[in-house]
Tab-separated table of C-alpha atoms in Angstrom:
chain	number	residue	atom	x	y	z
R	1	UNK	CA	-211.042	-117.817	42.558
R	2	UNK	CA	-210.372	-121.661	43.593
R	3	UNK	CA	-209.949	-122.030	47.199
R	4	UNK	CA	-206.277	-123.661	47.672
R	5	UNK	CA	-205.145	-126.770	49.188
R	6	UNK	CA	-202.166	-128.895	49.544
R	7	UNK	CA	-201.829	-131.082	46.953
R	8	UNK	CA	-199.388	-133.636	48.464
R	9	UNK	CA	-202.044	-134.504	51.012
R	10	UNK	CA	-204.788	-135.693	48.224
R	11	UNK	CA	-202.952	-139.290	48.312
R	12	UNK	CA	-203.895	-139.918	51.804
R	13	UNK	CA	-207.601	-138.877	51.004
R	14	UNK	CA	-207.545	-141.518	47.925
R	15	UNK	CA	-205.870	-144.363	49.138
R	16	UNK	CA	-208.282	-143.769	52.867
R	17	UNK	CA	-211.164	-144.302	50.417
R	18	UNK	CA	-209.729	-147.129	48.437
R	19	UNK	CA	-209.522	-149.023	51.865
R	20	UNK	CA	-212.749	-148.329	53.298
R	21	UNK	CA	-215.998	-149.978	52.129
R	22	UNK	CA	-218.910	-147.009	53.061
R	23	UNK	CA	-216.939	-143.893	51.366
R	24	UNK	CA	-216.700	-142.064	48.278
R	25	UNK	CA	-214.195	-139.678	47.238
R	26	UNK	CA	-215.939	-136.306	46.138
R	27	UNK	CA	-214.728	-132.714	45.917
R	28	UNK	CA	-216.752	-129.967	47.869
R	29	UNK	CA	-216.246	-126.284	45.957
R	30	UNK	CA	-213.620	-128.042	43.902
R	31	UNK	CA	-211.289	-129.505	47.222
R	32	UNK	CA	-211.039	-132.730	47.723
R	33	UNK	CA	-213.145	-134.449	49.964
R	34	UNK	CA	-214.759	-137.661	50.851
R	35	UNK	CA	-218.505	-138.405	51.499
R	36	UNK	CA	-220.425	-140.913	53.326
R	37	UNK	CA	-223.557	-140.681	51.106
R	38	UNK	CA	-224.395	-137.502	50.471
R	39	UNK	CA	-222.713	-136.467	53.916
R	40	UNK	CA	-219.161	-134.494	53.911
R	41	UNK	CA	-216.736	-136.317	56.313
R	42	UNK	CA	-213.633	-134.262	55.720
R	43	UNK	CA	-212.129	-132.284	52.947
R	44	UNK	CA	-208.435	-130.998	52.418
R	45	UNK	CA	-208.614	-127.307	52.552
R	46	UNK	CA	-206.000	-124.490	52.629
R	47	UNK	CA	-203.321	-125.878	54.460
R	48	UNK	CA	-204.930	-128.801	55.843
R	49	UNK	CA	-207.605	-131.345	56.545
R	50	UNK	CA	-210.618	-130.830	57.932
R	51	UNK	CA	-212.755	-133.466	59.496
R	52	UNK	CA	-216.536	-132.870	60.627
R	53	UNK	CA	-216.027	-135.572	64.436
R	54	UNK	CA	-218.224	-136.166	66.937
R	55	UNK	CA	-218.451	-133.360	69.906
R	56	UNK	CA	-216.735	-135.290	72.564
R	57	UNK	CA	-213.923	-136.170	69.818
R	58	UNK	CA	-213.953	-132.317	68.287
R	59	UNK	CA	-213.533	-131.317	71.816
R	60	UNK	CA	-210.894	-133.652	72.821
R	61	UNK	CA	-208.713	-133.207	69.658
R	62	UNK	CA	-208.774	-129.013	70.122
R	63	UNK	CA	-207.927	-129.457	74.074
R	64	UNK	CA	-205.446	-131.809	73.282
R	65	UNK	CA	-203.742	-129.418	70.605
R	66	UNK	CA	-203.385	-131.774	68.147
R	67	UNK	CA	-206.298	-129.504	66.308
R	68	UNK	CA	-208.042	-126.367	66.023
R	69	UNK	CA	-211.778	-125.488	65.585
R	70	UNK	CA	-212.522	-124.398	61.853
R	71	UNK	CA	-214.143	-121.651	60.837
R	72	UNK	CA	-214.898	-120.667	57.317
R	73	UNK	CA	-214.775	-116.748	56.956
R	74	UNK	CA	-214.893	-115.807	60.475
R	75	UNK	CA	-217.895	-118.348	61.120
R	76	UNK	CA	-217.313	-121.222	63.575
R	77	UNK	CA	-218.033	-124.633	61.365
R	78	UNK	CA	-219.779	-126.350	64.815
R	79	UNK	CA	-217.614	-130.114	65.176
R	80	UNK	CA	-215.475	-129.348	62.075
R	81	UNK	CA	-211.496	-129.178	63.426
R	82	UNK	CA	-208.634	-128.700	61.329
R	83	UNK	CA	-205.351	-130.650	61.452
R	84	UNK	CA	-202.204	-129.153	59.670
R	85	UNK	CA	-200.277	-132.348	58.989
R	86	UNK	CA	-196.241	-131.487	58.490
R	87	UNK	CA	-196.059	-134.093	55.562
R	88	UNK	CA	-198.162	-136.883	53.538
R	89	UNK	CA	-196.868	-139.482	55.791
R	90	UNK	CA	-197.966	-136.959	58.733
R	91	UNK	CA	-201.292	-137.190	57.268
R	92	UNK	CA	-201.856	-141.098	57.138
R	93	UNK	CA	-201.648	-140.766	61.072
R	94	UNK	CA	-204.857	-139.005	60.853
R	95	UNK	CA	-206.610	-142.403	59.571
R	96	UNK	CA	-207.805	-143.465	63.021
R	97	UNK	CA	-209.441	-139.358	63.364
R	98	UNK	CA	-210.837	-140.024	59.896
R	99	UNK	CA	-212.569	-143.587	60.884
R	100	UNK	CA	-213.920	-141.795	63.921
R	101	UNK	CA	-215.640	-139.327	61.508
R	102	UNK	CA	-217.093	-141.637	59.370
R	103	UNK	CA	-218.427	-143.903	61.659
R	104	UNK	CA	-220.352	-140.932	63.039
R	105	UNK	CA	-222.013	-139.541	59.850
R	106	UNK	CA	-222.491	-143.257	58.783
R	107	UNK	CA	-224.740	-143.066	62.427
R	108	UNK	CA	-226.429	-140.043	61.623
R	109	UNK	CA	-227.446	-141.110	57.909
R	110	UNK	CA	-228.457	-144.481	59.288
R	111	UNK	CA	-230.572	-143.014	61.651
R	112	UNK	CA	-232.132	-140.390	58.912
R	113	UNK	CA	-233.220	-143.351	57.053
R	114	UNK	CA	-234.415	-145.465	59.375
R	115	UNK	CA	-236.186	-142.491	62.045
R	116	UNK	CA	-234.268	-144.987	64.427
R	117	UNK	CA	-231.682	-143.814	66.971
R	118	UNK	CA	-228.579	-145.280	67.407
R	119	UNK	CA	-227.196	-145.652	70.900
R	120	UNK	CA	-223.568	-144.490	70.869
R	121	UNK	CA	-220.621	-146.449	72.556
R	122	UNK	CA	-218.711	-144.771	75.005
């Protein structure tokens, strides 16, 4: 059984994408998603996005309300926090979330490859 999702949220995924150099759109179990590499960076499930953020941005997002922790089945998904945009437009306010996200797993792969740590900005 296909896991649902909201349709009218899969422009904001695409046209993200089409305007940032370092991502691929992708599906994960059939959703779409998009990738940085081989990394998932956030995915539109059930009825919402999800986005895989830093901690201190996961954490700030959930205390600020403006999303909830995700858990798949009962299991807590670690950083992963949902937002439940009202609309499409709704969603394209997410883009600044969504750079966050990929400049973090863009980090994390660069430092896979290299074995070199990247000092974060705070």
């Amino acid at each position: 059984m296909p896991i649902p999702f909201r349709s009218e949220l899969r422009p904001f995924l695409e046209e993200f994408a089409e305007h940032h150099r370092g991502v691929r759109l992708g599906q994960m179990f059939g959703l779409p998603a998009i990738y940085v590499g081989r990394r998932l960076v956030t995915c539109l499930i059930e009825d919402g996005i999800i986005v895989r953020l830093p901690d201190e941005a996961a954490r700030r997002e959930v205390t600020a309300k403006r999303a909830v922790s995700y858990s798949f089945r009962g299991k807590p998904m670690g950083t992963w926090v949902m937002f439940k945009p009202r609309s499409a437009r709704g969603a394209r306010a997410l883009t600044p979330i969504v750079e966050v996200a990929v400049r973090h797993m863009a980090e994390r792969v660069t430092e896979e490859l290299t074995g070199v740590r990247i000092t974060r900005r705070t």
